[in-house]
Amino acid sequence: MKKILLAVMLFSILFFSCSKRNVISEAEQISTLKSLSEKKIKEVYWTDQIESGRLQENISKIPGIASDLRVSPIMVLISQNQNTPIYPVYSDFGSLDISSLPENILSIVENFSKAIISGEDADGFMVKSNLFNLAFFYEDMRGSGRLNFTDYLIGEPFGSGDEYEVPVRLYSSSSKTDIRLFLVQENGAWKIDQIQFK
């Protein structure tokens, strides 16, 4: 009986060991997804890269944009295709693009604004017949307590040729005042004809 039991055990060990080898050899023959993809990659003929230099191009720095600014891809595209400068815009004031303003008119507006801030005489910038507009401006500013201006900002002008309307924002330590200067030519020189403010 011991011999029979021993024979059965030996036979079952041999049977199971052989069957496992068959299972393993069958599993090795079945292709996995990884082996299939590796086989396909080896069989594919790869062409040379098109524009391989672009893949190695450093785009971390964009000309004209500070490196510490975070920009979106659309902003990068716009910056590369933009031929004209971009100016800031205040929603309650307008654009700061003064590129269309002639140099002599810009000089008058700047010097007038500096004269208002420093309290100097600004009569020479006004049309002689409309000098009262400057007096009304000073009186209204004194009445509202807004005459202590410290800085100014010039906005995008309107008009061309014979007349210009130039927005100016005057700043004080506690507030801001928006005015519009209307300039016309008087005896061949540009002068301020009218001052409007909000």
PDB file of C-alpha atoms in Angstrom:
ATOM      1  CA  MET A   1       0.000   0.000   0.000  1.00  0.00           C
ATOM      2  CA  LYS A   2       2.886   2.292   0.748  1.00  0.00           C
ATOM      3  CA  LYS A   3       4.303   1.583  -2.670  1.00  0.00           C
ATOM      4  CA  ILE A   4       1.007   2.447  -4.347  1.00  0.00           C
ATOM      5  CA  LEU A   5       0.662   5.654  -2.343  1.00  0.00           C
ATOM      6  CA  LEU A   6       4.226   6.569  -3.145  1.00  0.00           C
ATOM      7  CA  ALA A   7       3.649   5.832  -6.846  1.00  0.00           C
ATOM      8  CA  VAL A   8       0.490   8.006  -6.885  1.00  0.00           C
ATOM      9  CA  MET A   9       2.305  10.871  -5.205  1.00  0.00           C
ATOM     10  CA  LEU A  10       5.238  10.618  -7.564  1.00  0.00           C
ATOM     11  CA  PHE A  11       2.939  10.413 -10.556  1.00  0.00           C
ATOM     12  CA  SER A  12       0.899  13.455  -9.384  1.00  0.00           C
ATOM     13  CA  ILE A  13       4.083  15.485  -8.754  1.00  0.00           C
ATOM     14  CA  LEU A  14       5.346  14.651 -12.208  1.00  0.00           C
ATOM     15  CA  PHE A  15       1.956  15.388 -13.736  1.00  0.00           C
ATOM     16  CA  PHE A  16       1.576  18.773 -12.043  1.00  0.00           C
ATOM     17  CA  SER A  17       5.177  19.817 -12.675  1.00  0.00           C
ATOM     18  CA  CYS A  18       4.862  18.985 -16.365  1.00  0.00           C
ATOM     19  CA  SER A  19       1.493  20.693 -16.659  1.00  0.00           C
ATOM     20  CA  LYS A  20       2.893  23.888 -15.072  1.00  0.00           C
ATOM     21  CA  ARG A  21       5.721  23.917 -17.551  1.00  0.00           C
ATOM     22  CA  ASN A  22       3.228  23.602 -20.358  1.00  0.00           C
ATOM     23  CA  VAL A  23       1.154  26.462 -18.917  1.00  0.00           C
ATOM     24  CA  ILE A  24       4.220  28.693 -18.574  1.00  0.00           C
ATOM     25  CA  SER A  25       5.436  27.899 -22.047  1.00  0.00           C
ATOM     26  CA  GLU A  26       1.982  28.664 -23.452  1.00  0.00           C
ATOM     27  CA  ALA A  27       1.863  31.983 -21.534  1.00  0.00           C
ATOM     28  CA  GLU A  28       5.253  32.930 -22.916  1.00  0.00           C
ATOM     29  CA  GLN A  29       3.966  32.314 -26.422  1.00  0.00           C
ATOM     30  CA  ILE A  30       0.900  34.612 -25.954  1.00  0.00           C
ATOM     31  CA  SER A  31       1.744  38.198 -26.984  1.00  0.00           C
ATOM     32  CA  THR A  32       1.152  40.968 -24.473  1.00  0.00           C
ATOM     33  CA  LEU A  33       0.238  44.519 -25.406  1.00  0.00           C
ATOM     34  CA  LYS A  34       3.701  45.688 -24.404  1.00  0.00           C
ATOM     35  CA  SER A  35       5.454  43.097 -26.522  1.00  0.00           C
ATOM     36  CA  LEU A  36       3.200  43.875 -29.481  1.00  0.00           C
ATOM     37  CA  SER A  37       3.921  47.622 -29.234  1.00  0.00           C
ATOM     38  CA  GLU A  38       7.676  47.021 -28.907  1.00  0.00           C
ATOM     39  CA  LYS A  39       7.537  44.782 -31.973  1.00  0.00           C
ATOM     40  CA  LYS A  40       5.648  47.455 -33.960  1.00  0.00           C
ATOM     41  CA  ILE A  41       8.111  50.186 -32.893  1.00  0.00           C
ATOM     42  CA  LYS A  42      11.025  48.055 -34.090  1.00  0.00           C
ATOM     43  CA  GLU A  43       9.319  47.380 -37.440  1.00  0.00           C
ATOM     44  CA  VAL A  44       8.330  51.026 -38.173  1.00  0.00           C
ATOM     45  CA  TYR A  45      10.632  53.086 -40.354  1.00  0.00           C
ATOM     46  CA  TRP A  46      10.957  56.527 -38.762  1.00  0.00           C
ATOM     47  CA  THR A  47      11.592  59.593 -40.937  1.00  0.00           C
ATOM     48  CA  ASP A  48      13.741  62.555 -39.930  1.00  0.00           C
ATOM     49  CA  GLN A  49      12.092  65.207 -37.746  1.00  0.00           C
ATOM     50  CA  ILE A  50      10.563  68.154 -39.531  1.00  0.00           C
ATOM     51  CA  GLU A  51      11.865  71.454 -38.126  1.00  0.00           C
ATOM     52  CA  SER A  52      13.841  69.673 -35.427  1.00  0.00           C
ATOM     53  CA  GLY A  53      15.367  72.987 -34.343  1.00  0.00           C
ATOM     54  CA  ARG A  54      11.987  74.255 -33.134  1.00  0.00           C
ATOM     55  CA  LEU A  55      11.775  71.425 -30.634  1.00  0.00           C
ATOM     56  CA  GLN A  56      15.010  72.565 -29.012  1.00  0.00           C
ATOM     57  CA  GLU A  57      14.216  76.296 -29.165  1.00  0.00           C
ATOM     58  CA  ASN A  58      14.188  78.105 -25.806  1.00  0.00           C
ATOM     59  CA  ILE A  59      10.819  79.829 -25.435  1.00  0.00           C
ATOM     60  CA  SER A  60      11.084  80.564 -21.731  1.00  0.00           C
ATOM     61  CA  LYS A  61      11.946  84.211 -22.492  1.00  0.00           C
ATOM     62  CA  ILE A  62       9.778  86.210 -24.847  1.00  0.00           C
ATOM     63  CA  PRO A  63      11.212  89.401 -26.331  1.00  0.00           C
ATOM     64  CA  GLY A  64       9.425  92.489 -25.046  1.00  0.00           C
ATOM     65  CA  ILE A  65       7.778  90.687 -22.093  1.00  0.00           C
ATOM     66  CA  ALA A  66       9.318  90.694 -18.628  1.00  0.00           C
ATOM     67  CA  SER A  67      10.377  87.218 -17.510  1.00  0.00           C
ATOM     68  CA  ASP A  68       8.550  87.526 -14.171  1.00  0.00           C
ATOM     69  CA  LEU A  69       5.137  88.001 -15.857  1.00  0.00           C
ATOM     70  CA  ARG A  70       2.891  84.976 -16.229  1.00  0.00           C
ATOM     71  CA  VAL A  71       1.489  84.905 -19.743  1.00  0.00           C
ATOM     72  CA  SER A  72      -1.018  82.626 -21.413  1.00  0.00           C
ATOM     73  CA  PRO A  73      -0.319  80.947 -24.763  1.00  0.00           C
ATOM     74  CA  ILE A  74      -2.681  83.373 -26.528  1.00  0.00           C
ATOM     75  CA  MET A  75      -0.738  86.330 -25.114  1.00  0.00           C
ATOM     76  CA  VAL A  76       2.481  84.819 -26.460  1.00  0.00           C
ATOM     77  CA  LEU A  77       0.914  84.471 -29.900  1.00  0.00           C
ATOM     78  CA  ILE A  78      -0.331  88.050 -29.859  1.00  0.00           C
ATOM     79  CA  SER A  79       3.028  89.389 -28.696  1.00  0.00           C
ATOM     80  CA  GLN A  80       4.840  87.685 -31.560  1.00  0.00           C
ATOM     81  CA  ASN A  81       2.437  88.982 -34.214  1.00  0.00           C
ATOM     82  CA  GLN A  82       2.061  92.494 -32.813  1.00  0.00           C
ATOM     83  CA  ASN A  83       3.787  95.195 -34.840  1.00  0.00           C
ATOM     84  CA  THR A  84       2.374  98.175 -32.952  1.00  0.00           C
ATOM     85  CA  PRO A  85       2.903  98.893 -29.259  1.00  0.00           C
ATOM     86  CA  ILE A  86       0.181  98.057 -26.750  1.00  0.00           C
ATOM     87  CA  TYR A  87      -0.943 100.876 -24.440  1.00  0.00           C
ATOM     88  CA  PRO A  88      -2.745 100.570 -21.114  1.00  0.00           C
ATOM     89  CA  VAL A  89      -6.419 101.492 -20.925  1.00  0.00           C
ATOM     90  CA  TYR A  90      -8.328 102.768 -17.893  1.00  0.00           C
ATOM     91  CA  SER A  91     -12.002 101.826 -18.052  1.00  0.00           C
ATOM     92  CA  ASP A  92     -13.039 105.168 -16.518  1.00  0.00           C
ATOM     93  CA  PHE A  93     -10.555 107.299 -18.482  1.00  0.00           C
ATOM     94  CA  GLY A  94      -9.577 105.681 -21.780  1.00  0.00           C
ATOM     95  CA  SER A  95      -6.394 104.698 -23.569  1.00  0.00           C
ATOM     96  CA  LEU A  96      -2.990 106.201 -22.792  1.00  0.00           C
ATOM     97  CA  ASP A  97      -1.933 106.060 -26.451  1.00  0.00           C
ATOM     98  CA  ILE A  98      -0.701 109.568 -27.242  1.00  0.00           C
ATOM     99  CA  SER A  99       1.241 108.532 -30.347  1.00  0.00           C
ATOM    100  CA  SER A 100      -1.179 110.425 -32.642  1.00  0.00           C
ATOM    101  CA  LEU A 101      -0.704 113.678 -30.718  1.00  0.00           C
ATOM    102  CA  PRO A 102       1.711 116.070 -32.471  1.00  0.00           C
ATOM    103  CA  GLU A 103       4.818 116.916 -30.446  1.00  0.00           C
ATOM    104  CA  ASN A 104       4.040 120.640 -30.166  1.00  0.00           C
ATOM    105  CA  ILE A 105       0.515 119.975 -28.821  1.00  0.00           C
ATOM    106  CA  LEU A 106       1.840 117.362 -26.388  1.00  0.00           C
ATOM    107  CA  SER A 107       4.348 119.928 -25.139  1.00  0.00           C
ATOM    108  CA  ILE A 108       1.578 122.495 -24.532  1.00  0.00           C
ATOM    109  CA  VAL A 109      -0.592 119.966 -22.658  1.00  0.00           C
ATOM    110  CA  GLU A 110       2.358 118.824 -20.518  1.00  0.00           C
ATOM    111  CA  ASN A 111       3.480 122.367 -19.691  1.00  0.00           C
ATOM    112  CA  PHE A 112      -0.095 123.462 -18.913  1.00  0.00           C
ATOM    113  CA  SER A 113      -0.552 120.446 -16.585  1.00  0.00           C
ATOM    114  CA  LYS A 114       2.769 121.181 -14.850  1.00  0.00           C
ATOM    115  CA  ALA A 115       1.748 124.836 -14.408  1.00  0.00           C
ATOM    116  CA  ILE A 116      -1.576 123.772 -12.802  1.00  0.00           C
ATOM    117  CA  ILE A 117       0.241 121.379 -10.440  1.00  0.00           C
ATOM    118  CA  SER A 118       2.955 123.832  -9.428  1.00  0.00           C
ATOM    119  CA  GLY A 119       0.572 126.829  -9.171  1.00  0.00           C
ATOM    120  CA  GLU A 120       2.432 128.789 -11.855  1.00  0.00           C
ATOM    121  CA  ASP A 121       0.799 131.169 -14.312  1.00  0.00           C
ATOM    122  CA  ALA A 122      -1.053 129.196 -17.033  1.00  0.00           C
ATOM    123  CA  ASP A 123      -2.544 132.208 -18.851  1.00  0.00           C
ATOM    124  CA  GLY A 124      -0.086 131.953 -21.755  1.00  0.00           C
ATOM    125  CA  PHE A 125      -1.487 128.554 -22.765  1.00  0.00           C
ATOM    126  CA  MET A 126      -5.034 129.892 -23.230  1.00  0.00           C
ATOM    127  CA  VAL A 127      -6.721 131.609 -26.190  1.00  0.00           C
ATOM    128  CA  LYS A 128      -6.778 135.303 -25.190  1.00  0.00           C
ATOM    129  CA  SER A 129     -10.505 135.739 -25.822  1.00  0.00           C
ATOM    130  CA  ASN A 130     -11.342 132.680 -23.671  1.00  0.00           C
ATOM    131  CA  LEU A 131      -9.073 133.347 -20.707  1.00  0.00           C
ATOM    132  CA  PHE A 132     -12.170 133.343 -18.496  1.00  0.00           C
ATOM    133  CA  ASN A 133     -12.339 129.501 -18.929  1.00  0.00           C
ATOM    134  CA  LEU A 134      -9.132 129.207 -16.899  1.00  0.00           C
ATOM    135  CA  ALA A 135     -10.550 131.512 -14.213  1.00  0.00           C
ATOM    136  CA  PHE A 136     -13.741 129.402 -14.028  1.00  0.00           C
ATOM    137  CA  PHE A 137     -11.631 126.237 -13.803  1.00  0.00           C
ATOM    138  CA  TYR A 138      -9.591 127.603 -10.871  1.00  0.00           C
ATOM    139  CA  GLU A 139     -12.715 128.855  -9.114  1.00  0.00           C
ATOM    140  CA  ASP A 140     -14.539 125.545  -9.470  1.00  0.00           C
ATOM    141  CA  MET A 141     -11.495 123.578  -8.283  1.00  0.00           C
ATOM    142  CA  ARG A 142     -11.076 125.852  -5.230  1.00  0.00           C
ATOM    143  CA  GLY A 143     -14.796 125.548  -4.431  1.00  0.00           C
ATOM    144  CA  SER A 144     -14.656 121.755  -4.463  1.00  0.00           C
ATOM    145  CA  GLY A 145     -11.314 121.597  -2.607  1.00  0.00           C
ATOM    146  CA  ARG A 146      -9.552 119.845  -5.475  1.00  0.00           C
ATOM    147  CA  LEU A 147      -6.816 122.337  -6.345  1.00  0.00           C
ATOM    148  CA  ASN A 148      -3.839 120.650  -4.640  1.00  0.00           C
ATOM    149  CA  PHE A 149      -2.768 118.482  -7.572  1.00  0.00           C
ATOM    150  CA  THR A 150       0.457 116.485  -7.448  1.00  0.00           C
ATOM    151  CA  ASP A 151       0.602 114.601 -10.760  1.00  0.00           C
ATOM    152  CA  TYR A 152      -1.074 114.235 -14.145  1.00  0.00           C
ATOM    153  CA  LEU A 153      -1.755 111.672 -16.862  1.00  0.00           C
ATOM    154  CA  ILE A 154      -2.472 112.410 -20.533  1.00  0.00           C
ATOM    155  CA  GLY A 155      -4.914 110.253 -22.489  1.00  0.00           C
ATOM    156  CA  GLU A 156      -5.550 109.471 -26.133  1.00  0.00           C
ATOM    157  CA  PRO A 157      -6.540 112.627 -28.064  1.00  0.00           C
ATOM    158  CA  PHE A 158      -9.565 113.062 -30.307  1.00  0.00           C
ATOM    159  CA  GLY A 159      -9.598 114.992 -33.541  1.00  0.00           C
ATOM    160  CA  SER A 160      -6.899 116.067 -35.909  1.00  0.00           C
ATOM    161  CA  GLY A 161      -5.928 118.970 -38.113  1.00  0.00           C
ATOM    162  CA  ASP A 162      -7.619 122.140 -36.804  1.00  0.00           C
ATOM    163  CA  GLU A 163      -8.878 121.016 -33.375  1.00  0.00           C
ATOM    164  CA  TYR A 164      -7.801 118.554 -30.717  1.00  0.00           C
ATOM    165  CA  GLU A 165      -9.529 117.316 -27.586  1.00  0.00           C
ATOM    166  CA  VAL A 166      -7.058 115.915 -25.071  1.00  0.00           C
ATOM    167  CA  PRO A 167      -8.139 114.178 -21.847  1.00  0.00           C
ATOM    168  CA  VAL A 168      -5.966 114.844 -18.800  1.00  0.00           C
ATOM    169  CA  ARG A 169      -6.281 113.234 -15.377  1.00  0.00           C
ATOM    170  CA  LEU A 170      -5.019 115.380 -12.490  1.00  0.00           C
ATOM    171  CA  TYR A 171      -4.135 113.581  -9.262  1.00  0.00           C
ATOM    172  CA  SER A 172      -4.088 114.939  -5.744  1.00  0.00           C
ATOM    173  CA  SER A 173      -3.190 113.063  -2.566  1.00  0.00           C
ATOM    174  CA  SER A 174      -6.834 112.184  -1.934  1.00  0.00           C
ATOM    175  CA  SER A 175      -8.622 112.281  -5.303  1.00  0.00           C
ATOM    176  CA  LYS A 176      -8.400 112.565  -9.068  1.00  0.00           C
ATOM    177  CA  THR A 177     -10.036 114.988 -11.499  1.00  0.00           C
ATOM    178  CA  ASP A 178     -10.547 114.337 -15.187  1.00  0.00           C
ATOM    179  CA  ILE A 179     -10.463 117.334 -17.492  1.00  0.00           C
ATOM    180  CA  ARG A 180     -10.638 117.773 -21.246  1.00  0.00           C
ATOM    181  CA  LEU A 181      -8.554 120.398 -22.971  1.00  0.00           C
ATOM    182  CA  PHE A 182      -9.799 121.681 -26.326  1.00  0.00           C
ATOM    183  CA  LEU A 183      -6.971 123.101 -28.421  1.00  0.00           C
ATOM    184  CA  VAL A 184      -7.248 125.312 -31.502  1.00  0.00           C
ATOM    185  CA  GLN A 185      -4.792 127.346 -33.511  1.00  0.00           C
ATOM    186  CA  GLU A 186      -4.526 131.044 -32.762  1.00  0.00           C
ATOM    187  CA  ASN A 187      -2.188 133.106 -34.960  1.00  0.00           C
ATOM    188  CA  GLY A 188      -0.368 129.912 -36.040  1.00  0.00           C
ATOM    189  CA  ALA A 189       0.199 128.674 -32.476  1.00  0.00           C
ATOM    190  CA  TRP A 190      -1.771 126.036 -30.572  1.00  0.00           C
ATOM    191  CA  LYS A 191      -3.708 127.339 -27.556  1.00  0.00           C
ATOM    192  CA  ILE A 192      -6.261 125.935 -25.138  1.00  0.00           C
ATOM    193  CA  ASP A 193      -9.700 127.196 -26.087  1.00  0.00           C
ATOM    194  CA  GLN A 194     -11.793 125.446 -23.471  1.00  0.00           C
ATOM    195  CA  ILE A 195     -11.450 123.374 -20.291  1.00  0.00           C
ATOM    196  CA  GLN A 196     -14.137 120.871 -19.315  1.00  0.00           C
ATOM    197  CA  PHE A 197     -14.072 118.739 -16.201  1.00  0.00           C
ATOM    198  CA  LYS A 198     -16.218 116.202 -14.408  1.00  0.00           C
TER     199      LYS A 198
END
